[in-house]
Tab-separated table of C-alpha atoms in Angstrom:
chain	number	residue	atom	x	y	z
W	1	MET	CA	42.694	-55.898	17.873
W	2	SER	CA	43.394	-57.419	14.474
W	3	ALA	CA	42.018	-55.983	11.246
W	4	GLU	CA	39.998	-59.168	10.749
W	5	GLY	CA	38.366	-58.834	14.180
W	6	SER	CA	37.476	-55.142	13.718
W	7	GLY	CA	35.985	-55.927	10.316
W	8	THR	CA	33.801	-58.628	11.869
W	9	ILE	CA	32.500	-56.172	14.498
W	10	ARG	CA	31.640	-53.600	11.851
W	11	THR	CA	29.775	-56.225	9.836
W	12	ARG	CA	27.774	-57.297	12.890
W	13	ILE	CA	26.814	-53.665	13.690
W	14	LYS	CA	25.701	-53.054	10.100
W	15	ASN	CA	23.591	-56.218	10.108
W	16	LEU	CA	22.055	-55.206	13.429
W	17	LEU	CA	21.071	-51.745	12.142
W	18	ARG	CA	19.487	-53.317	9.071
W	19	SER	CA	17.363	-55.653	11.143
W	20	PRO	CA	13.534	-55.310	10.895
W	21	SER	CA	13.145	-54.597	14.626
W	22	ILE	CA	15.355	-51.490	14.430
W	23	LYS	CA	13.491	-50.197	11.362
W	24	LEU	CA	10.162	-50.754	13.085
W	25	ARG	CA	11.368	-48.854	16.162
W	26	ARG	CA	12.506	-45.917	14.025
W	27	SER	CA	9.247	-45.707	12.079
W	28	GLY	CA	7.326	-45.902	15.330
W	29	THR	CA	9.274	-42.923	16.736
W	30	ALA	CA	8.589	-40.845	13.611
W	31	ARG	CA	4.905	-41.752	13.753
W	32	HIS	CA	4.810	-40.779	17.427
W	33	LYS	CA	6.269	-37.348	16.617
W	34	ASN	CA	3.686	-36.787	13.878
W	35	ASP	CA	0.902	-37.763	16.269
W	36	LEU	CA	2.199	-35.294	18.872
W	37	SER	CA	2.454	-32.436	16.366
W	38	SER	CA	-1.151	-32.978	15.332
W	39	LYS	CA	-2.345	-32.994	18.953
W	40	VAL	CA	-0.254	-30.154	20.449
W	41	THR	CA	-1.805	-26.681	19.944
W	42	LEU	CA	-0.834	-23.279	21.310
W	43	GLU	CA	-3.340	-22.440	24.017
W	44	LYS	CA	-1.994	-19.318	25.731
W	45	VAL	CA	1.026	-17.023	25.505
W	46	LEU	CA	2.419	-15.270	28.568
W	47	GLY	CA	4.310	-12.045	27.950
W	48	ILE	CA	4.983	-9.657	25.103
W	49	THR	CA	8.106	-8.902	23.059
W	50	SER	CA	7.271	-5.364	22.007
W	51	PRO	CA	10.426	-3.316	21.257
W	52	GLY	CA	8.438	-0.062	21.444
W	53	ASN	CA	5.036	1.550	21.114
W	54	ARG	CA	4.598	0.378	17.505
W	55	ALA	CA	3.939	-3.259	18.414
W	56	LEU	CA	0.652	-2.867	20.267
W	57	ALA	CA	-2.534	-2.193	18.305
W	58	CYS	CA	-6.258	-2.066	19.028
W	59	ASP	CA	-9.152	-2.485	16.616
W	60	PRO	CA	-11.411	0.507	17.416
W	61	ARG	CA	-14.476	-1.350	16.132
W	62	THR	CA	-14.248	-4.489	18.253
W	63	GLY	CA	-11.680	-3.653	20.952
W	64	LEU	CA	-9.524	-6.610	19.877
W	65	LEU	CA	-5.868	-6.205	20.917
W	66	ALA	CA	-2.910	-7.391	18.838
W	67	TYR	CA	0.687	-7.712	20.023
W	68	PRO	CA	3.697	-9.932	19.294
W	69	ALA	CA	5.496	-12.581	21.311
W	70	GLY	CA	8.472	-13.654	19.242
W	71	CYS	CA	7.132	-14.913	15.908
W	72	VAL	CA	3.537	-15.216	17.171
W	73	ILE	CA	0.793	-12.589	16.836
W	74	ILE	CA	-1.542	-12.670	19.823
W	75	LEU	CA	-5.129	-11.511	19.254
W	76	LEU	CA	-6.607	-10.844	22.685
W	77	ASN	CA	-10.266	-10.288	23.440
W	78	PRO	CA	-9.991	-8.342	26.725
W	79	ARG	CA	-13.687	-8.748	27.591
W	80	LYS	CA	-13.548	-12.531	27.454
W	81	ASN	CA	-9.824	-12.794	28.292
W	82	LYS	CA	-9.350	-15.201	25.385
W	83	GLN	CA	-6.421	-15.412	22.992
W	84	GLN	CA	-6.137	-16.382	19.358
W	85	HIS	CA	-2.808	-16.824	17.619
W	86	ILE	CA	-1.241	-16.291	14.220
W	87	LEU	CA	2.143	-17.944	13.652
W	88	ASN	CA	4.613	-16.147	11.402
W	89	SER	CA	5.625	-18.757	8.831
W	90	SER	CA	9.134	-17.276	8.463
W	91	ARG	CA	9.783	-17.784	12.222
W	92	LYS	CA	11.253	-14.266	12.363
W	93	ALA	CA	10.463	-12.062	15.356
W	94	ILE	CA	7.680	-9.534	14.763
W	95	THR	CA	8.735	-5.968	15.545
W	96	THR	CA	5.666	-3.890	14.643
W	97	LEU	CA	2.005	-4.316	13.697
W	98	ALA	CA	-1.147	-2.340	12.952
W	99	PHE	CA	-4.833	-2.971	12.219
W	100	SER	CA	-6.530	-1.949	8.991
W	101	PRO	CA	-9.254	0.741	9.371
W	102	ASP	CA	-12.024	-1.861	9.065
W	103	GLY	CA	-10.313	-4.279	11.470
W	104	LYS	CA	-10.305	-7.142	8.972
W	105	TYR	CA	-6.527	-7.235	8.491
W	106	VAL	CA	-3.322	-6.902	10.487
W	107	VAL	CA	-0.060	-5.782	8.902
W	108	THR	CA	3.225	-6.849	10.508
W	109	GLY	CA	6.904	-6.075	10.113
W	110	GLU	CA	9.741	-8.308	11.259
W	111	SER	CA	13.449	-8.329	12.035
W	112	GLY	CA	16.309	-10.305	10.532
W	113	HIS	CA	17.898	-10.479	7.113
W	114	MET	CA	15.525	-9.666	4.223
W	115	PRO	CA	12.463	-9.144	6.432
W	116	ALA	CA	8.968	-9.078	4.994
W	117	VAL	CA	5.930	-6.899	5.524
W	118	ARG	CA	2.982	-9.281	5.766
W	119	VAL	CA	-0.779	-8.769	5.755
W	120	TRP	CA	-2.929	-11.239	7.682
W	121	GLU	CA	-6.682	-11.792	7.603
W	122	VAL	CA	-7.854	-11.631	11.196
W	123	SER	CA	-10.857	-13.966	10.896
W	124	GLU	CA	-9.022	-16.735	9.002
W	125	HIS	CA	-5.571	-16.236	10.608
W	126	ALA	CA	-4.115	-16.517	7.109
W	127	GLN	CA	-1.498	-14.492	5.251
W	128	VAL	CA	-2.958	-12.683	2.232
W	129	ALA	CA	-0.038	-10.519	1.053
W	130	GLU	CA	3.739	-10.211	1.415
W	131	LEU	CA	6.260	-7.516	0.511
W	132	GLN	CA	10.043	-7.920	0.643
W	133	GLU	CA	11.660	-4.560	-0.010
W	134	HIS	CA	13.624	-4.104	3.229
W	135	LYS	CA	16.999	-5.618	4.061
W	136	TYR	CA	17.667	-5.350	7.798
W	137	GLY	CA	14.386	-4.948	9.674
W	138	VAL	CA	11.089	-3.041	9.796
W	139	SER	CA	10.612	-0.500	12.579
W	140	CYS	CA	7.017	0.612	11.957
W	141	VAL	CA	4.046	-0.001	9.661
W	142	ALA	CA	0.634	1.645	9.164
W	143	PHE	CA	-2.465	1.373	6.989
W	144	SER	CA	-3.759	4.488	5.266
W	145	PRO	CA	-7.262	5.550	6.447
W	146	ASN	CA	-8.711	4.588	3.065
W	147	GLY	CA	-7.215	1.090	3.449
W	148	LYS	CA	-5.519	1.241	0.050
W	149	TYR	CA	-1.904	1.757	1.083
W	150	ILE	CA	0.545	0.474	3.665
W	151	VAL	CA	3.610	2.469	4.649
W	152	SER	CA	6.620	0.604	6.072
W	153	VAL	CA	9.759	2.180	7.513
W	154	GLY	CA	12.971	0.182	7.831
W	155	TYR	CA	15.579	0.195	10.568
W	156	GLN	CA	18.132	2.994	10.587
W	157	HIS	CA	20.643	0.944	8.548
W	158	ASP	CA	17.884	-0.069	6.131
W	159	MET	CA	17.227	3.602	5.270
W	160	MET	CA	14.019	2.987	3.279
W	161	VAL	CA	10.435	4.237	3.425
W	162	ASN	CA	8.037	2.308	1.175
W	163	VAL	CA	4.424	2.966	0.258
W	164	TRP	CA	2.763	-0.225	-0.849
W	165	ASN	CA	-0.480	-0.808	-2.745
W	166	TRP	CA	-0.854	-4.092	-0.937
W	167	LYS	CA	-3.813	-5.515	-2.872
W	168	LYS	CA	-1.839	-5.205	-6.125
W	169	ASN	CA	1.431	-6.159	-4.398
W	170	VAL	CA	3.402	-3.213	-5.803
W	171	VAL	CA	5.510	-0.471	-4.228
W	172	VAL	CA	4.053	2.765	-5.598
W	173	ALA	CA	6.445	5.215	-3.896
W	174	ALA	CA	9.712	5.007	-1.974
W	175	ASN	CA	12.546	7.115	-0.638
W	176	LYS	CA	15.471	6.988	1.755
W	177	VAL	CA	15.527	8.177	5.342
W	178	SER	CA	18.779	8.508	7.284
W	179	SER	CA	17.379	8.990	10.795
W	180	LYS	CA	16.195	6.448	13.320
W	181	VAL	CA	12.391	6.353	12.924
W	182	THR	CA	10.162	4.978	15.672
W	183	ALA	CA	6.652	6.148	14.695
W	184	VAL	CA	4.451	6.866	11.681
W	185	SER	CA	0.956	8.319	11.276
W	186	PHE	CA	-1.303	8.944	8.262
W	187	SER	CA	-3.394	12.061	7.718
W	188	TYR	CA	-7.171	11.613	7.814
W	189	ASP	CA	-7.480	11.975	4.004
W	190	SER	CA	-4.522	9.640	3.225
W	191	SER	CA	-2.776	12.426	1.277
W	192	TYR	CA	0.366	12.377	3.440
W	193	PHE	CA	1.941	10.667	6.420
W	194	VAL	CA	4.407	11.771	9.079
W	195	THR	CA	7.404	9.926	10.517
W	196	ALA	CA	9.061	10.731	13.844
W	197	GLY	CA	12.285	9.657	15.509
W	198	ASN	CA	15.690	10.855	16.652
W	199	ARG	CA	15.831	14.595	15.843
W	200	HIS	CA	13.407	13.782	13.068
W	201	VAL	CA	9.857	14.791	12.110
W	202	LYS	CA	9.177	14.510	8.389
W	203	PHE	CA	6.084	14.942	6.228
W	204	TRP	CA	5.789	12.619	3.206
W	205	TYR	CA	3.329	13.499	0.449
W	206	LEU	CA	1.560	11.064	-1.890
W	207	ASP	CA	0.811	12.143	-5.451
W	208	HIS	CA	-2.204	9.961	-6.251
W	209	THR	CA	-2.015	10.797	-9.960
W	210	LYS	CA	1.438	9.207	-10.079
W	211	THR	CA	0.926	6.401	-7.568
W	212	SER	CA	-2.007	5.116	-9.631
W	213	LYS	CA	0.500	3.784	-12.185
W	214	LEU	CA	0.661	0.029	-11.675
W	215	ASN	CA	4.257	-0.840	-12.502
W	216	ALA	CA	6.142	2.338	-11.632
W	217	THR	CA	7.669	3.266	-8.262
W	218	VAL	CA	7.817	7.052	-8.002
W	219	PRO	CA	10.088	9.019	-5.616
W	220	LEU	CA	8.320	9.847	-2.364
W	221	LEU	CA	8.292	13.600	-1.689
W	222	GLY	CA	9.486	14.409	1.837
W	223	ARG	CA	9.650	17.720	3.720
W	224	SER	CA	11.202	18.063	7.168
W	225	GLY	CA	9.255	19.604	10.011
W	226	LEU	CA	10.556	22.958	11.264
W	227	LEU	CA	11.639	22.014	14.775
W	228	GLY	CA	13.189	25.304	15.887
W	229	GLU	CA	14.736	25.170	19.341
W	230	LEU	CA	13.467	21.601	19.873
W	231	ARG	CA	15.545	20.211	16.990
W	232	ASN	CA	17.773	18.105	19.269
W	233	ASN	CA	14.916	16.129	20.843
W	234	PHE	CA	13.965	12.494	20.332
W	235	PHE	CA	10.365	12.409	19.080
W	236	SER	CA	8.994	9.123	20.377
W	237	ASP	CA	5.499	9.184	18.823
W	238	VAL	CA	3.383	11.091	16.308
W	239	ALA	CA	-0.335	11.340	15.484
W	240	CYS	CA	-2.105	13.380	12.829
W	241	GLY	CA	-5.064	15.460	13.955
W	242	ARG	CA	-8.704	14.487	13.494
W	243	GLY	CA	-11.883	16.479	12.890
W	244	ARG	CA	-11.458	20.227	13.299
W	245	GLN	CA	-7.751	19.754	14.011
W	246	SER	CA	-7.062	17.630	10.934
W	247	SER	CA	-4.508	20.160	9.660
W	248	SER	CA	-2.405	19.779	12.831
W	249	THR	CA	0.125	17.097	13.704
W	250	PHE	CA	0.942	16.172	17.296
W	251	CYS	CA	4.203	14.702	18.621
W	252	ILE	CA	5.688	13.872	21.982
W	253	THR	CA	9.350	13.912	22.927
W	254	SER	CA	11.004	11.330	25.144
W	255	SER	CA	11.922	14.162	27.522
W	256	GLY	CA	8.215	14.848	28.198
W	257	LEU	CA	6.944	17.537	25.810
W	258	LEU	CA	3.699	17.538	23.811
W	259	CYS	CA	4.180	19.432	20.532
W	260	GLU	CA	1.852	20.653	17.786
W	261	PHE	CA	2.834	21.270	14.151
W	262	ASN	CA	0.612	23.535	12.053
W	263	ASP	CA	-0.321	23.076	8.390
W	264	ARG	CA	2.992	24.723	7.369
W	265	ARG	CA	4.995	22.013	9.200
W	266	LEU	CA	6.049	24.556	11.834
W	267	LEU	CA	6.311	23.499	15.471
W	268	ASP	CA	4.468	26.454	16.983
W	269	LYS	CA	3.117	25.097	20.306
W	270	TRP	CA	4.327	22.779	23.015
W	271	VAL	CA	3.513	22.040	26.647
W	272	ASP	CA	5.341	20.246	29.423
W	273	LEU	CA	3.791	16.920	30.426
W	274	ARG	CA	5.449	17.165	33.849
W	275	SER	CA	6.810	13.676	33.577
W	276	SER	CA	10.349	12.345	33.371
W	277	GLN	CA	9.551	10.467	30.145
W	278	ALA	CA	6.812	10.208	27.488
W	279	THR	CA	6.458	7.104	25.334
W	280	CYS	CA	3.167	7.029	23.380
W	281	LEU	CA	0.401	9.202	21.987
W	282	SER	CA	-3.216	8.767	20.875
W	283	VAL	CA	-5.372	11.500	19.329
W	284	THR	CA	-9.152	11.697	18.830
W	285	GLU	CA	-11.343	14.619	17.776
W	286	GLU	CA	-11.811	15.672	21.408
W	287	PHE	CA	-8.778	14.421	23.346
W	288	ILE	CA	-5.038	13.847	23.256
W	289	PHE	CA	-3.828	10.987	25.446
W	290	CYS	CA	-0.135	10.982	26.374
W	291	GLY	CA	1.403	7.881	27.940
W	292	CYS	CA	4.158	8.782	30.405
W	293	SER	CA	6.430	7.055	32.878
W	294	ASP	CA	5.136	5.365	36.060
W	295	GLY	CA	1.823	4.478	34.382
W	296	THR	CA	0.719	8.112	34.096
W	297	VAL	CA	-1.659	9.132	31.287
W	298	ARG	CA	-2.171	12.864	30.712
W	299	VAL	CA	-5.191	14.135	28.773
W	300	PHE	CA	-5.148	17.397	26.788
W	301	SER	CA	-7.443	19.273	24.428
W	302	PRO	CA	-6.336	19.132	20.763
W	303	VAL	CA	-7.775	22.615	20.156
W	304	ASN	CA	-5.476	24.595	22.458
W	305	LEU	CA	-3.301	21.961	24.240
W	306	HIS	CA	-4.962	22.814	27.558
W	307	PHE	CA	-4.502	20.194	30.270
W	308	LEU	CA	-7.758	18.382	31.107
W	309	CYS	CA	-6.916	15.607	33.570
W	310	SER	CA	-4.706	12.649	34.453
W	311	LEU	CA	-6.261	9.206	34.248
W	312	PRO	CA	-6.212	7.004	37.366
W	313	ARG	CA	-3.206	4.722	37.453
W	314	PRO	CA	-3.762	0.968	37.183
W	315	HIS	CA	-3.843	-0.898	40.459
W	316	CYS	CA	-0.808	-2.824	41.671
W	317	LEU	CA	-0.472	-6.499	40.862
W	318	GLY	CA	-2.071	-8.660	43.507
W	319	ALA	CA	-4.435	-5.925	44.735
W	320	ASP	CA	-7.945	-7.040	45.695
W	321	ILE	CA	-10.109	-4.510	43.861
W	322	ALA	CA	-13.297	-5.819	45.489
W	323	SER	CA	-12.029	-4.771	48.930
W	324	VAL	CA	-11.526	-1.105	47.908
W	325	VAL	CA	-14.376	1.034	49.263
W	326	GLU	CA	-13.043	4.523	48.569
W	327	ALA	CA	-10.723	6.258	46.091
W	328	ARG	CA	-7.349	7.475	47.265
């Protein structure tokens, strides 16, 4: 084909693309997309993307459940079986979350480069605070019982523990941690918190006289728990005691042991859960609930670690509960 002929074809194509009909078609497509985006809403999410026990939370006041599915926070009302959704504006996957003590807020951590710790208002589904002090990912977050502070622990390569006065958007205390941390729990009086992980149980103490300074980040004081012969275990969850046992701290190991630390950080009691694996822990003034493999939940007394009972396992999927006339 001659140069003159190819030039003529190019000119015809350019003129065709500039024609009013093509422009009208393009604008109509864009308008159609905008119309769809305004009409399409997220109705229901199937599944959960929880990497561990730190991405499932329950508001003790209302029973509302919160858990992540990718970059979406699902707020589930189990009584009505209805979902509400909060979309993470950064589109980064949410790795951990926790409710505030009054249930009005949810704090989340995320994965990816330069992840943020975000606070969301539950009723309005709106972000109210944001902290970016981690680099590689956030493994666990927690509100202090007084609601004033948030503690966030980074991934193992992030190596940071931050205490955040979230209403003033300042980090009041921070330190490094070299171990893999999978759980965190505050004491009842918000004076310290405990982290647990791979061969790791550490007590971190807050000096409120220093943390009250607005623009100064003070070093966070940490003291390791005295693990004794259990020093090589993976501690999968931790919970500070409540009520009469507020000076104690309870942990479980992935191998299936329930442990108690006294007020001197010494691991002085432990019992065998008689399960191949233990994954989660919940402590009240009267009971210790230990989540184990195969859907087993063991219940112990926090006073002396005596075994009380095992909760009934959930029924199998597809089972007709109405047809069951006797317990087996």
